[in-house]
PDB file of C-alpha atoms in Angstrom:
ATOM      1  CA  UNK R 771      -6.919  -0.484   4.553  1.00 48.00           C
ATOM      2  CA  UNK R 772      -7.620  -2.470   1.543  1.00 42.00           C
ATOM      3  CA  UNK R 773      -4.823  -3.120  -0.918  1.00 43.00           C
ATOM      4  CA  UNK R 774      -5.031  -2.284  -4.669  1.00 40.00           C
ATOM      5  CA  UNK R 775      -2.609  -4.510  -6.588  1.00 42.00           C
ATOM      6  CA  UNK R 776       0.768  -2.846  -6.798  1.00 46.00           C
ATOM      7  CA  UNK R 777       2.575  -2.037 -10.041  1.00 48.00           C
ATOM      8  CA  UNK R 778       4.366  -5.312  -9.511  1.00 45.00           C
ATOM      9  CA  UNK R 779       1.087  -7.245  -9.342  1.00 43.00           C
ATOM     10  CA  UNK R 780       0.795  -7.161 -13.125  1.00 42.00           C
ATOM     11  CA  UNK R 781       0.979 -10.771 -14.218  1.00 40.00           C
ATOM     12  CA  UNK R 782       0.395 -12.615 -17.460  1.00 37.00           C
ATOM     13  CA  UNK R 783      -1.497 -15.897 -17.687  1.00 39.00           C
ATOM     14  CA  UNK R 784       1.748 -17.845 -17.347  1.00 43.00           C
ATOM     15  CA  UNK R 785       3.532 -18.092 -14.018  1.00 47.00           C
ATOM     16  CA  UNK R 786       7.295 -17.671 -13.656  1.00 49.00           C
ATOM     17  CA  UNK R 787       8.885 -21.075 -13.118  1.00 43.00           C
ATOM     18  CA  UNK R 788      10.757 -20.141  -9.924  1.00 41.00           C
ATOM     19  CA  UNK R 789       8.753 -17.774  -7.767  1.00 45.00           C
ATOM     20  CA  UNK R 790       9.179 -19.380  -4.362  1.00 45.00           C
ATOM     21  CA  UNK R 791       6.533 -19.539  -1.626  1.00 47.00           C
ATOM     22  CA  UNK R 792       3.415 -17.416  -2.088  1.00 62.00           C
ATOM     23  CA  UNK R 793       2.217 -17.335   1.537  1.00 59.00           C
ATOM     24  CA  UNK R 794       3.049 -13.669   2.113  1.00 57.00           C
ATOM     25  CA  UNK R 795       1.444 -12.553  -1.151  1.00 57.00           C
ATOM     26  CA  UNK R 796      -1.760 -14.513  -0.536  1.00 64.00           C
ATOM     27  CA  UNK R 797      -2.228 -13.738   3.148  1.00 64.00           C
ATOM     28  CA  UNK R 798      -1.134 -10.121   3.513  1.00 64.00           C
ATOM     29  CA  UNK R 799      -4.707  -8.831   3.096  1.00 66.00           C
ATOM     30  CA  UNK R 800      -6.506 -11.780   4.694  1.00 71.00           C
ATOM     31  CA  UNK R 801      -4.512 -11.457   7.897  1.00 76.00           C
ATOM     32  CA  UNK R 802      -4.996  -7.700   7.850  1.00 73.00           C
ATOM     33  CA  UNK R 803      -8.645  -7.992   8.879  1.00 77.00           C
ATOM     34  CA  UNK R 804      -8.134  -9.900  12.167  1.00 86.00           C
ATOM     35  CA  UNK R 805      -5.128  -7.682  12.857  1.00 85.00           C
ATOM     36  CA  UNK R 806      -7.355  -4.617  12.484  1.00 83.00           C
ATOM     37  CA  UNK R 807      -9.751  -6.043  15.079  1.00 87.00           C
ATOM     38  CA  UNK R 808      -6.922  -6.712  17.534  1.00 90.00           C
ATOM     39  CA  UNK R 809      -5.370  -3.258  17.203  1.00 90.00           C
ATOM     40  CA  UNK R 810      -8.768  -1.595  17.552  1.00 88.00           C
ATOM     41  CA  UNK R 811      -9.261  -3.438  20.829  1.00 89.00           C
ATOM     42  CA  UNK R 812      -5.863  -2.190  21.967  1.00 90.00           C
ATOM     43  CA  UNK R 813      -6.450   1.378  20.786  1.00 92.00           C
ATOM     44  CA  UNK R 814      -6.823   4.320  23.125  1.00 94.00           C
ATOM     45  CA  UNK R 815      -7.822   7.046  20.640  1.00 95.00           C
ATOM     46  CA  UNK R 816      -8.279  10.686  21.551  1.00 96.00           C
ATOM     47  CA  UNK R 817      -9.648  13.539  19.413  1.00 96.00           C
ATOM     48  CA  UNK R 818      -6.094  14.811  18.944  1.00 97.00           C
ATOM     49  CA  UNK R 819      -4.663  11.431  17.911  1.00 97.00           C
ATOM     50  CA  UNK R 820      -7.545  10.833  15.503  1.00 97.00           C
ATOM     51  CA  UNK R 821      -7.085  14.265  13.899  1.00 97.00           C
ATOM     52  CA  UNK R 822      -3.312  13.906  13.502  1.00 98.00           C
ATOM     53  CA  UNK R 823      -3.609  10.314  12.304  1.00 97.00           C
ATOM     54  CA  UNK R 824      -6.258  11.377   9.829  1.00 97.00           C
ATOM     55  CA  UNK R 825      -3.972  14.025   8.310  1.00 98.00           C
ATOM     56  CA  UNK R 826      -1.088  11.537   8.022  1.00 98.00           C
ATOM     57  CA  UNK R 827      -3.450   9.004   6.482  1.00 97.00           C
ATOM     58  CA  UNK R 828      -4.659  11.547   3.915  1.00 98.00           C
ATOM     59  CA  UNK R 829      -1.074  11.949   2.730  1.00 98.00           C
ATOM     60  CA  UNK R 830      -0.847   8.194   2.284  1.00 97.00           C
ATOM     61  CA  UNK R 831      -4.139   8.133   0.385  1.00 97.00           C
ATOM     62  CA  UNK R 832      -2.901  10.934  -1.872  1.00 97.00           C
ATOM     63  CA  UNK R 833       0.267   8.982  -2.743  1.00 97.00           C
ATOM     64  CA  UNK R 834      -1.770   5.858  -3.443  1.00 97.00           C
ATOM     65  CA  UNK R 835      -4.274   7.802  -5.552  1.00 97.00           C
ATOM     66  CA  UNK R 836      -1.492   9.241  -7.722  1.00 96.00           C
ATOM     67  CA  UNK R 837      -0.055   5.765  -8.210  1.00 96.00           C
ATOM     68  CA  UNK R 838      -3.405   4.180  -9.037  1.00 95.00           C
ATOM     69  CA  UNK R 839      -4.074   6.879 -11.628  1.00 94.00           C
ATOM     70  CA  UNK R 840      -0.927   5.881 -13.508  1.00 93.00           C
ATOM     71  CA  UNK R 841      -1.009   2.117 -13.020  1.00 92.00           C
ATOM     72  CA  UNK R 842      -1.943  -0.038 -16.024  1.00 84.00           C
ATOM     73  CA  UNK R 843      -2.062  -3.565 -14.647  1.00 80.00           C
ATOM     74  CA  UNK R 844      -1.182  -6.444 -16.999  1.00 70.00           C
ATOM     75  CA  UNK R 845      -0.757  -3.984 -19.867  1.00 70.00           C
ATOM     76  CA  UNK R 846       2.638  -2.351 -19.563  1.00 84.00           C
ATOM     77  CA  UNK R 847       5.518  -1.578 -17.228  1.00 88.00           C
ATOM     78  CA  UNK R 848       4.303   1.615 -15.561  1.00 90.00           C
ATOM     79  CA  UNK R 849       7.138   4.113 -15.080  1.00 92.00           C
ATOM     80  CA  UNK R 850       5.260   7.426 -15.075  1.00 91.00           C
ATOM     81  CA  UNK R 851       4.163   9.700 -12.257  1.00 92.00           C
ATOM     82  CA  UNK R 852       5.168   8.410  -8.806  1.00 95.00           C
ATOM     83  CA  UNK R 853       6.615   5.278 -10.455  1.00 95.00           C
ATOM     84  CA  UNK R 854       9.499   7.470 -11.610  1.00 94.00           C
ATOM     85  CA  UNK R 855      10.332   8.092  -7.937  1.00 96.00           C
ATOM     86  CA  UNK R 856       9.779   4.644  -6.400  1.00 97.00           C
ATOM     87  CA  UNK R 857       8.997   1.252  -7.885  1.00 96.00           C
ATOM     88  CA  UNK R 858       6.319   0.700  -5.244  1.00 96.00           C
ATOM     89  CA  UNK R 859       4.402   3.948  -4.719  1.00 96.00           C
ATOM     90  CA  UNK R 860       1.230   2.098  -3.700  1.00 95.00           C
ATOM     91  CA  UNK R 861       3.101   0.268  -0.972  1.00 94.00           C
ATOM     92  CA  UNK R 862       4.894   3.474   0.055  1.00 97.00           C
ATOM     93  CA  UNK R 863       1.499   5.161   0.332  1.00 97.00           C
ATOM     94  CA  UNK R 864       0.255   2.181   2.332  1.00 93.00           C
ATOM     95  CA  UNK R 865       3.161   2.616   4.760  1.00 94.00           C
ATOM     96  CA  UNK R 866       2.132   6.243   5.365  1.00 96.00           C
ATOM     97  CA  UNK R 867      -1.480   5.112   5.690  1.00 94.00           C
ATOM     98  CA  UNK R 868      -0.445   2.491   8.257  1.00 92.00           C
ATOM     99  CA  UNK R 869       1.443   5.135  10.216  1.00 93.00           C
ATOM    100  CA  UNK R 870      -1.653   7.348  10.176  1.00 95.00           C
ATOM    101  CA  UNK R 871      -3.768   4.494  11.514  1.00 93.00           C
ATOM    102  CA  UNK R 872      -1.231   3.814  14.255  1.00 92.00           C
ATOM    103  CA  UNK R 873      -1.169   7.471  15.313  1.00 95.00           C
ATOM    104  CA  UNK R 874      -4.978   7.626  15.367  1.00 95.00           C
ATOM    105  CA  UNK R 875      -5.143   4.588  17.660  1.00 94.00           C
ATOM    106  CA  UNK R 876      -2.782   6.169  20.195  1.00 94.00           C
ATOM    107  CA  UNK R 877      -1.342   2.846  21.382  1.00 91.00           C
ATOM    108  CA  UNK R 878       2.310   1.808  21.234  1.00 91.00           C
ATOM    109  CA  UNK R 879       1.268  -1.844  21.134  1.00 91.00           C
ATOM    110  CA  UNK R 880      -0.936  -1.123  18.130  1.00 87.00           C
ATOM    111  CA  UNK R 881       1.929   0.778  16.497  1.00 88.00           C
ATOM    112  CA  UNK R 882       4.294  -2.165  16.993  1.00 92.00           C
ATOM    113  CA  UNK R 883       1.785  -4.669  15.598  1.00 91.00           C
ATOM    114  CA  UNK R 884       0.880  -2.582  12.553  1.00 89.00           C
ATOM    115  CA  UNK R 885       4.442  -1.610  11.674  1.00 89.00           C
ATOM    116  CA  UNK R 886       5.723  -5.129  12.306  1.00 90.00           C
ATOM    117  CA  UNK R 887       3.012  -6.598  10.079  1.00 89.00           C
ATOM    118  CA  UNK R 888       3.778  -4.158   7.286  1.00 88.00           C
ATOM    119  CA  UNK R 889       7.552  -4.618   7.454  1.00 88.00           C
ATOM    120  CA  UNK R 890       7.331  -8.419   7.571  1.00 86.00           C
ATOM    121  CA  UNK R 891       4.779  -9.002   4.841  1.00 85.00           C
ATOM    122  CA  UNK R 892       5.522  -6.240   2.398  1.00 86.00           C
ATOM    123  CA  UNK R 893       9.307  -6.561   2.380  1.00 86.00           C
ATOM    124  CA  UNK R 894       8.841 -10.165   1.227  1.00 87.00           C
ATOM    125  CA  UNK R 895       5.995  -9.337  -1.183  1.00 86.00           C
ATOM    126  CA  UNK R 896       7.918  -6.538  -2.887  1.00 89.00           C
ATOM    127  CA  UNK R 897      10.925  -8.759  -3.550  1.00 87.00           C
ATOM    128  CA  UNK R 898       8.740 -11.588  -4.814  1.00 86.00           C
ATOM    129  CA  UNK R 899       6.833  -9.300  -7.154  1.00 86.00           C
ATOM    130  CA  UNK R 900      10.102  -7.793  -8.337  1.00 89.00           C
ATOM    131  CA  UNK R 901      11.001 -11.261  -9.594  1.00 87.00           C
ATOM    132  CA  UNK R 902       7.694 -11.478 -11.442  1.00 86.00           C
ATOM    133  CA  UNK R 903       8.237  -8.130 -13.142  1.00 89.00           C
ATOM    134  CA  UNK R 904      11.728  -9.170 -14.177  1.00 89.00           C
ATOM    135  CA  UNK R 905      10.297 -12.403 -15.589  1.00 88.00           C
ATOM    136  CA  UNK R 906       7.653 -10.589 -17.648  1.00 86.00           C
ATOM    137  CA  UNK R 907       9.565  -7.482 -18.716  1.00 87.00           C
ATOM    138  CA  UNK R 908      13.193  -8.638 -18.767  1.00 89.00           C
ATOM    139  CA  UNK R 909      15.782  -6.024 -19.655  1.00 91.00           C
ATOM    140  CA  UNK R 910      13.231  -3.193 -19.565  1.00 89.00           C
ATOM    141  CA  UNK R 911      12.597  -3.850 -15.894  1.00 91.00           C
ATOM    142  CA  UNK R 912      16.324  -4.201 -15.142  1.00 92.00           C
ATOM    143  CA  UNK R 913      16.948  -0.733 -16.577  1.00 93.00           C
ATOM    144  CA  UNK R 914      14.005   0.623 -14.622  1.00 93.00           C
ATOM    145  CA  UNK R 915      15.241  -0.982 -11.389  1.00 93.00           C
ATOM    146  CA  UNK R 916      18.683   0.575 -11.845  1.00 94.00           C
ATOM    147  CA  UNK R 917      17.188   4.065 -12.029  1.00 94.00           C
ATOM    148  CA  UNK R 918      14.379   3.879  -9.456  1.00 95.00           C
ATOM    149  CA  UNK R 919      14.629   2.640  -5.825  1.00 96.00           C
ATOM    150  CA  UNK R 920      12.521  -0.253  -4.564  1.00 94.00           C
ATOM    151  CA  UNK R 921      10.659   1.578  -1.800  1.00 95.00           C
ATOM    152  CA  UNK R 922      11.880   4.924  -0.447  1.00 95.00           C
ATOM    153  CA  UNK R 923      11.388   7.446  -3.268  1.00 96.00           C
ATOM    154  CA  UNK R 924      14.094   9.512  -4.876  1.00 95.00           C
ATOM    155  CA  UNK R 925      13.498  13.277  -4.805  1.00 94.00           C
ATOM    156  CA  UNK R 926      13.801  13.856  -8.530  1.00 93.00           C
ATOM    157  CA  UNK R 927      11.957  11.747 -11.057  1.00 91.00           C
ATOM    158  CA  UNK R 928      14.208   9.346 -12.929  1.00 91.00           C
ATOM    159  CA  UNK R 929      14.686   9.987 -16.641  1.00 85.00           C
ATOM    160  CA  UNK R 930      13.088   6.904 -18.118  1.00 82.00           C
ATOM    161  CA  UNK R 931      12.271   7.832 -21.692  1.00 74.00           C
ATOM    162  CA  UNK R 932       8.893   8.297 -23.429  1.00 68.00           C
ATOM    163  CA  UNK R 933       7.050   5.904 -21.102  1.00 60.00           C
ATOM    164  CA  UNK R 934       7.617   8.267 -18.177  1.00 68.00           C
ATOM    165  CA  UNK R 935       5.436  10.950 -19.739  1.00 66.00           C
ATOM    166  CA  UNK R 936       2.134   9.250 -18.936  1.00 77.00           C
ATOM    167  CA  UNK R 937      -0.508  11.428 -17.297  1.00 85.00           C
ATOM    168  CA  UNK R 938      -2.722  10.760 -14.301  1.00 92.00           C
ATOM    169  CA  UNK R 939      -6.051   9.220 -15.301  1.00 91.00           C
ATOM    170  CA  UNK R 940      -9.140   9.324 -13.104  1.00 93.00           C
ATOM    171  CA  UNK R 941     -10.449   6.418 -15.201  1.00 92.00           C
ATOM    172  CA  UNK R 942      -7.453   4.317 -14.152  1.00 92.00           C
ATOM    173  CA  UNK R 943      -7.973   5.367 -10.540  1.00 93.00           C
ATOM    174  CA  UNK R 944     -11.523   4.042 -10.723  1.00 93.00           C
ATOM    175  CA  UNK R 945     -10.521   0.958 -12.684  1.00 92.00           C
ATOM    176  CA  UNK R 946      -7.965   0.058 -10.025  1.00 92.00           C
ATOM    177  CA  UNK R 947     -10.663   0.592  -7.359  1.00 93.00           C
ATOM    178  CA  UNK R 948      -8.372   2.741  -5.284  1.00 94.00           C
ATOM    179  CA  UNK R 949     -11.379   4.441  -3.705  1.00 93.00           C
ATOM    180  CA  UNK R 950     -11.689   1.358  -1.497  1.00 94.00           C
ATOM    181  CA  UNK R 951      -8.575   2.429   0.418  1.00 93.00           C
ATOM    182  CA  UNK R 952     -10.175   5.794   1.190  1.00 94.00           C
ATOM    183  CA  UNK R 953     -13.403   4.118   2.318  1.00 95.00           C
ATOM    184  CA  UNK R 954     -11.492   1.683   4.508  1.00 92.00           C
ATOM    185  CA  UNK R 955      -9.444   4.414   6.196  1.00 95.00           C
ATOM    186  CA  UNK R 956     -12.534   6.563   6.772  1.00 95.00           C
ATOM    187  CA  UNK R 957     -14.239   3.579   8.402  1.00 94.00           C
ATOM    188  CA  UNK R 958     -11.219   3.090  10.638  1.00 93.00           C
ATOM    189  CA  UNK R 959     -11.357   6.712  11.787  1.00 95.00           C
ATOM    190  CA  UNK R 960     -15.089   6.402  12.474  1.00 96.00           C
ATOM    191  CA  UNK R 961     -14.434   3.301  14.588  1.00 94.00           C
ATOM    192  CA  UNK R 962     -11.743   5.201  16.500  1.00 94.00           C
ATOM    193  CA  UNK R 963     -14.249   7.983  17.232  1.00 95.00           C
ATOM    194  CA  UNK R 964     -16.814   5.413  18.387  1.00 94.00           C
ATOM    195  CA  UNK R 965     -14.254   3.735  20.655  1.00 91.00           C
ATOM    196  CA  UNK R 966     -13.230   7.079  22.147  1.00 94.00           C
ATOM    197  CA  UNK R 967     -16.855   7.929  22.900  1.00 90.00           C
ATOM    198  CA  UNK R 968     -17.525   4.507  24.427  1.00 88.00           C
ATOM    199  CA  UNK R 969     -14.510   4.842  26.715  1.00 84.00           C
ATOM    200  CA  UNK R 970     -15.828   8.196  27.909  1.00 84.00           C
ATOM    201  CA  UNK R 971     -19.141   6.553  28.797  1.00 84.00           C
ATOM    202  CA  UNK R 972     -17.743   3.425  30.435  1.00 76.00           C
TER     203      UNK R 972
END
């Protein structure tokens, strides 16, 4: 479940003077790997849980793919596509992806660990990155933030002017390396299948 930098990861060479601690931003992915090992050990996957979790995860991957195809890191304030519904569509897609992984693993302990990890780290990261965007884009970001919610998307796209008319770009999807999320989730499902088969044997 690798993370592509969110819309709010777009930074210039300079660093805002008051950004606070960076622990959560730096360690959210690094700690994800040992967490994945722990939850896999706790998992009790079944064919049904893997299938349902896979479908839920595909929805998350679709949301992330749409976001990555619109995201122009370090170039502009992206407000088109899913960014007109939520300021953090990549993270929203990641939440759905996390839920899919939890369902596939078929373990309430795994669910609690995964959801707790996501809620703890990403709630802090989103607020921190919001400060960075405000530092770099000023009033433009303030207007954007007034129209678009931080996380849970609004049903109708916000009316944000000419910048909201940007189209999905497969080149941007590739540039943002979003395909790594799909590879990571597929690997997770394969490991769940392997664990299910091993438990049948032993």
